[in-house]
Structures are given as structure tokens and as C-alpha cells.
PDB file of C-alpha atoms in Angstrom:
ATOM      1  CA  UNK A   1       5.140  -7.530 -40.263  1.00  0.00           C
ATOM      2  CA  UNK A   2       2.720  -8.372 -42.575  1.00  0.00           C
ATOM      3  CA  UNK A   3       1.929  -5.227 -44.357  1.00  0.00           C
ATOM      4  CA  UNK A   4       5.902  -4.876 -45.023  1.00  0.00           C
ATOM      5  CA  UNK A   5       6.004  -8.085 -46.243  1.00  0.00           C
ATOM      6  CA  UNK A   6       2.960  -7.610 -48.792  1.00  0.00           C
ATOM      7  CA  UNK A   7       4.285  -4.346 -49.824  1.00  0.00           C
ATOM      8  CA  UNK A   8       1.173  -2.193 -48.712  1.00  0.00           C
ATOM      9  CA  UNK A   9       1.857   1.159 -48.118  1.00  0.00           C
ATOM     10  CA  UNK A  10       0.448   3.882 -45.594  1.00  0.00           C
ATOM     11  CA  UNK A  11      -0.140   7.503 -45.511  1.00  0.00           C
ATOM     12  CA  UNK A  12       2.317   9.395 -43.498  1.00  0.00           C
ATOM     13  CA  UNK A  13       2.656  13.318 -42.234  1.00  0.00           C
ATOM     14  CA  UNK A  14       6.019  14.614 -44.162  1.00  0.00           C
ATOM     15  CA  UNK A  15       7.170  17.866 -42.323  1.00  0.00           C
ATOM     16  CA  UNK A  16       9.544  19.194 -44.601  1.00  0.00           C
ATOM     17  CA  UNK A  17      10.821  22.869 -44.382  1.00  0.00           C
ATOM     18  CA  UNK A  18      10.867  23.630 -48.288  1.00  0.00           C
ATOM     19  CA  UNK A  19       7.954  22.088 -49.254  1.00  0.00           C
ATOM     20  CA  UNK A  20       5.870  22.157 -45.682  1.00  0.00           C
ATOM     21  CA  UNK A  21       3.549  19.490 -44.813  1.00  0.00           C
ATOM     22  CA  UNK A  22       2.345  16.625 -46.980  1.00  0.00           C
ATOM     23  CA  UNK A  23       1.412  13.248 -47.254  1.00  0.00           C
ATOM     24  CA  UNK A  24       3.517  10.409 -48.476  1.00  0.00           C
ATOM     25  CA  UNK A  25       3.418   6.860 -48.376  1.00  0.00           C
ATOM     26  CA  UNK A  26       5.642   4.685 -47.012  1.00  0.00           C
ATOM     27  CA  UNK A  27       6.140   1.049 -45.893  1.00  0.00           C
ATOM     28  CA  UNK A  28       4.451   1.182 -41.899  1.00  0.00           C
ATOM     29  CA  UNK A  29       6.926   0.695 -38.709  1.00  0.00           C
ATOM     30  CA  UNK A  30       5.364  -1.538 -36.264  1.00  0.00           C
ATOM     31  CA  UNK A  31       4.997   1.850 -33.915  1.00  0.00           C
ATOM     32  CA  UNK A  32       2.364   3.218 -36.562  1.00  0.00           C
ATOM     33  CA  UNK A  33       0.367  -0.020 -37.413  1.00  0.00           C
ATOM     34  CA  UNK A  34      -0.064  -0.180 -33.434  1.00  0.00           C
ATOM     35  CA  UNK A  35      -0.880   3.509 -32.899  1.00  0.00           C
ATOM     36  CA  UNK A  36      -3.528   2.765 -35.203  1.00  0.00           C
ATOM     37  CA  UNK A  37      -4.659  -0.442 -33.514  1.00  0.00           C
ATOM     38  CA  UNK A  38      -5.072   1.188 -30.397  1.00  0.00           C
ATOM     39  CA  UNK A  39      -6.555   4.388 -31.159  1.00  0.00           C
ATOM     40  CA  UNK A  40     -10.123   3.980 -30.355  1.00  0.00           C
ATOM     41  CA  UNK A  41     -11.807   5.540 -33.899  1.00  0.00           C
ATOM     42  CA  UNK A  42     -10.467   2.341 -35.165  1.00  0.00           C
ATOM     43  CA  UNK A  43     -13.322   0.826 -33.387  1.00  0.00           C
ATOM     44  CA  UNK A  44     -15.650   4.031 -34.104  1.00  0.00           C
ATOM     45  CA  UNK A  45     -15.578   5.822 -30.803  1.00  0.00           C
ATOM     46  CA  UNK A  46     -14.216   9.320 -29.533  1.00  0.00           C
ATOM     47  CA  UNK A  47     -12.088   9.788 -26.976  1.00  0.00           C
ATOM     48  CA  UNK A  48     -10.349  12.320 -25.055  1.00  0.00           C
ATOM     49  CA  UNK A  49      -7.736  12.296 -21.877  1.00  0.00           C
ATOM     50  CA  UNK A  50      -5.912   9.291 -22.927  1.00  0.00           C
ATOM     51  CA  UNK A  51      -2.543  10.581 -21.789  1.00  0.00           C
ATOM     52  CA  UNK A  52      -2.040  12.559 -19.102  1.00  0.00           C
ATOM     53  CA  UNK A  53       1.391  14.318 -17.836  1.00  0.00           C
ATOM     54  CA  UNK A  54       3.334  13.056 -14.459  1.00  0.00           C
ATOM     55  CA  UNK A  55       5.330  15.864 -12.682  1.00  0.00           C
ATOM     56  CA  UNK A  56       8.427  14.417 -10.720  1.00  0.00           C
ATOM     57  CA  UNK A  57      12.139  16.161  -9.053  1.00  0.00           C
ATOM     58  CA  UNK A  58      14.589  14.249  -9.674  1.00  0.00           C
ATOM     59  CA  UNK A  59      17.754  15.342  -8.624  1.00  0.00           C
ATOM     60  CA  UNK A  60      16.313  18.830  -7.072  1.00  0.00           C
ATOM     61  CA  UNK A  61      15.003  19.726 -10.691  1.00  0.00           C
ATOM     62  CA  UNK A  62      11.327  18.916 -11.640  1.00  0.00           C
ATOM     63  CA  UNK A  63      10.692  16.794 -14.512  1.00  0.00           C
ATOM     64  CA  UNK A  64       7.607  16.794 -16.623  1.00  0.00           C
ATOM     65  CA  UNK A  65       6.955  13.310 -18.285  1.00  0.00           C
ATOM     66  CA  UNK A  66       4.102  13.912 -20.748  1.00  0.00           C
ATOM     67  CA  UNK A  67       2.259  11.411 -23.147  1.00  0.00           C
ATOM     68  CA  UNK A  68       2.164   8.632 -20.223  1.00  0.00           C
ATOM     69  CA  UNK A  69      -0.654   6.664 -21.637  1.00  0.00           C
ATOM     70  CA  UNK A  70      -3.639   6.087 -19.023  1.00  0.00           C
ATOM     71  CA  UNK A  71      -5.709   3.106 -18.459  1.00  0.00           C
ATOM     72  CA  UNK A  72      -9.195   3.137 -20.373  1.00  0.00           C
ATOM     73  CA  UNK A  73     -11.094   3.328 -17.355  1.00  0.00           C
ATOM     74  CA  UNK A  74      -9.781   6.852 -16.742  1.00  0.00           C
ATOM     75  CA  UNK A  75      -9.961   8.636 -19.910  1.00  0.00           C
ATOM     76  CA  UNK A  76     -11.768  11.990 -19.772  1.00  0.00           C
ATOM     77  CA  UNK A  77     -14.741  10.950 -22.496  1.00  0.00           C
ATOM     78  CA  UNK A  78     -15.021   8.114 -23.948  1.00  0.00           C
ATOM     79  CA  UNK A  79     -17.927   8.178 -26.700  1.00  0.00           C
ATOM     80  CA  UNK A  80     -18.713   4.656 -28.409  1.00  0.00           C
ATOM     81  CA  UNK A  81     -20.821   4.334 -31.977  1.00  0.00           C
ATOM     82  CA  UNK A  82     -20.164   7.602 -32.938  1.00  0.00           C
ATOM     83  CA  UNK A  83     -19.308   7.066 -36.438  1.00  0.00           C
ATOM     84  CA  UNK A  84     -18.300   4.261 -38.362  1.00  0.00           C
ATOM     85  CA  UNK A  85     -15.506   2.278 -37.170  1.00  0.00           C
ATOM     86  CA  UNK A  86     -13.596  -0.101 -39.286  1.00  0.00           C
ATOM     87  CA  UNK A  87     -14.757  -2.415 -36.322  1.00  0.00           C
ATOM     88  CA  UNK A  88     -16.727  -2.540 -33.725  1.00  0.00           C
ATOM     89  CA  UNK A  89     -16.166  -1.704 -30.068  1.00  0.00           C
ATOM     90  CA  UNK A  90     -16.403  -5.396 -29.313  1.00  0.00           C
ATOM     91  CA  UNK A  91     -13.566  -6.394 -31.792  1.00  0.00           C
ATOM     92  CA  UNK A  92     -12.189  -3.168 -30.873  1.00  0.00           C
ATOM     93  CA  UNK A  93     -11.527  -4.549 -26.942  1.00  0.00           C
ATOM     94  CA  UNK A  94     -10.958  -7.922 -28.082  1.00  0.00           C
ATOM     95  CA  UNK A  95      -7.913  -6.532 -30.321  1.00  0.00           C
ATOM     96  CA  UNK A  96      -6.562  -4.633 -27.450  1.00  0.00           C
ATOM     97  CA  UNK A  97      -6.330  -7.525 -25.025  1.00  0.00           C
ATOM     98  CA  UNK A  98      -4.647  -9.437 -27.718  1.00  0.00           C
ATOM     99  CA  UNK A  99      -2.286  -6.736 -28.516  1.00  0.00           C
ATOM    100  CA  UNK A 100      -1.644  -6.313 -24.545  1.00  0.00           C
ATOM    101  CA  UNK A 101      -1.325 -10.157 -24.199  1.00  0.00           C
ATOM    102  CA  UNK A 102       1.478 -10.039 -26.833  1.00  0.00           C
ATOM    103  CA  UNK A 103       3.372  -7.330 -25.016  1.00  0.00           C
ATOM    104  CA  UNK A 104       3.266  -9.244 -21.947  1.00  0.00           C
ATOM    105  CA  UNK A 105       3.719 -12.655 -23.706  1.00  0.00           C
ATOM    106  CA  UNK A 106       0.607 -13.966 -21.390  1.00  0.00           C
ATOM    107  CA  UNK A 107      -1.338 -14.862 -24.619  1.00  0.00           C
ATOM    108  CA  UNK A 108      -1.833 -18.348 -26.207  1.00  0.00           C
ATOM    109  CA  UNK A 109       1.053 -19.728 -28.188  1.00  0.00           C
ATOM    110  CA  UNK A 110      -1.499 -19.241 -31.233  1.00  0.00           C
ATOM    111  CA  UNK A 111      -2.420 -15.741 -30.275  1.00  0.00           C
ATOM    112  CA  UNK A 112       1.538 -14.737 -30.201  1.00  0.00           C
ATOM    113  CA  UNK A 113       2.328 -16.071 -33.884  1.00  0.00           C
ATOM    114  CA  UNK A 114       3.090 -19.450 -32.695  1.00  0.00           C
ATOM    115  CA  UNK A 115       4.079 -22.229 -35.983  1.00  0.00           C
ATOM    116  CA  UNK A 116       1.033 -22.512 -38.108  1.00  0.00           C
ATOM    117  CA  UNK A 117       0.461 -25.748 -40.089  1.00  0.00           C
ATOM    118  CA  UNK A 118       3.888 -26.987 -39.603  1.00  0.00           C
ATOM    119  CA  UNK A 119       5.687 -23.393 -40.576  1.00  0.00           C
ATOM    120  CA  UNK A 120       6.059 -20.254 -39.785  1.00  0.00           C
ATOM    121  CA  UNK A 121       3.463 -18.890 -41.860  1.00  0.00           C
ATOM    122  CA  UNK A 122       2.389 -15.061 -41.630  1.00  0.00           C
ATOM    123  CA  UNK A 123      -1.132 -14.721 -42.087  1.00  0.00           C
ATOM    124  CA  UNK A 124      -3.307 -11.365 -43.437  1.00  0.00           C
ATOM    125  CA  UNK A 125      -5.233 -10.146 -39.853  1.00  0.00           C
ATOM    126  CA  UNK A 126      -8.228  -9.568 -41.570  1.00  0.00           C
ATOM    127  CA  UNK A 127      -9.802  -9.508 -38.079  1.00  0.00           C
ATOM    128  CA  UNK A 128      -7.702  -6.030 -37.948  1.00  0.00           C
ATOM    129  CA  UNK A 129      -7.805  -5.248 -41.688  1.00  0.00           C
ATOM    130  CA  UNK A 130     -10.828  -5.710 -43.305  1.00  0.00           C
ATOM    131  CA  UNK A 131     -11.752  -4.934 -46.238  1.00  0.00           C
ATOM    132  CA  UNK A 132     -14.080  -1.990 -46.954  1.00  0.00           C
ATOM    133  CA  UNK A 133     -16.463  -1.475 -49.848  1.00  0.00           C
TER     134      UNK A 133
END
């Protein structure tokens, strides 16, 4: 992962019991870099309902799974432009179907890190990074 590679840390939540909660910062996992991909003030909207919980028995006892992530199309509220994004909604949806083509390995061979110029090169996604003034 490029951010690892470069060094760049993030701001993490420390819950620690002697000195409470904090920030720290800390080299990303690839579970935080896409948790911030994918969460839609990234592309400056609001958005509410995008989990829901699913109730099921299994083995006579019921069993609550809770965090199962929900298609877009049926989040509660969805509110786009509502502040400043570090994209826009259009990048914002483009990004996603990248990142979902990647997890399904239905993208191009480009789109899924393919050899670049002869090597394996990893290359700064500005498209998901960019700089801010």
C-alpha cells in the first residue's frame, strides 16, 4: 500500500484505560484507507442507514448479525453537496466501482495494479488523495 510504503501516517482513535481516548498516528491498514474511501463525506455527502442488522436462528437460538453493509440505493438519507468533499460525488462513484471492481477482480488489468511501464511500479492515487490547499 502506498501510504505504508511512503511512510505517511494517519490519525487513529487510541482507547486506552489510563490515559482514555486520544489520537495517535500510525502507519494505515488497508481496512482504514478503504473505510475512508467508501464513506460517502469523502465525496461531501451525508448519509445515514448504511448498515442495517439481519436477525437469523440458527441452531434454535436467534442470531443478530449487525453492521451488514446495504446497497446505496437503500440507505435511509442520502444528502449530496453538503459540504466540501475532498471529491466530488462523481469521482466519489467512480472510486467506488473501481474499488468494487478490484474486490471482484472484474476490473481492467490496469485498474487492478497490473505492470506499469515494464515494472511493478506503485503509483501516488492522487485521483483518491489530492492535495488540499
Amino acid at each position: 500500500m502506498w501510504l505504508r510504503q511512503e511512510g505517511i501516517a494517519l490519525p487513529t482513535a487510541c482507547h486506552s484505560t489510563a490515559e482514555g481516548r486520544r489520537v495517535v498516528w500510525r502507519l494505515p491498514l488497508y481496512n482504514t484507507v478503504h473505510n475512508i474511501l467508501t464513506n460517502p463525506v469523502y465525496g461531501g455527502a451525508y448519509a445515514f442507514g448504511r448498515t442495517t442488522s439481519k436477525v437469523s436462528v440458527e441452531e434454535g437460538r436467534k442470531r443478530v448479525r449487525r453492521g451488514v453493509r446495504r446497497p446505496l440505493a437503500e440507505w435511509d438519507v442520502l444528502l449530496k453537496d453538503q459540504h466540501d468533499g475532498y471529491i466530488s460525488w462523481v469521482e466519489f462513484e467512480r472510486n467506488q466501482q473501481v474499488i468494487a471492481n478490484n474486490a471482484t477482480g472484474k476490473g481492467s488489468a490496469v485498474a487492478r495494479g497490473a505492470v506499469r511501464r515494464g515494472g511493478i511500479a506503485p503509483r501516488r492515487p492522487s485521483a483518491l488523495w489530492p492535495l488540499r490547499s
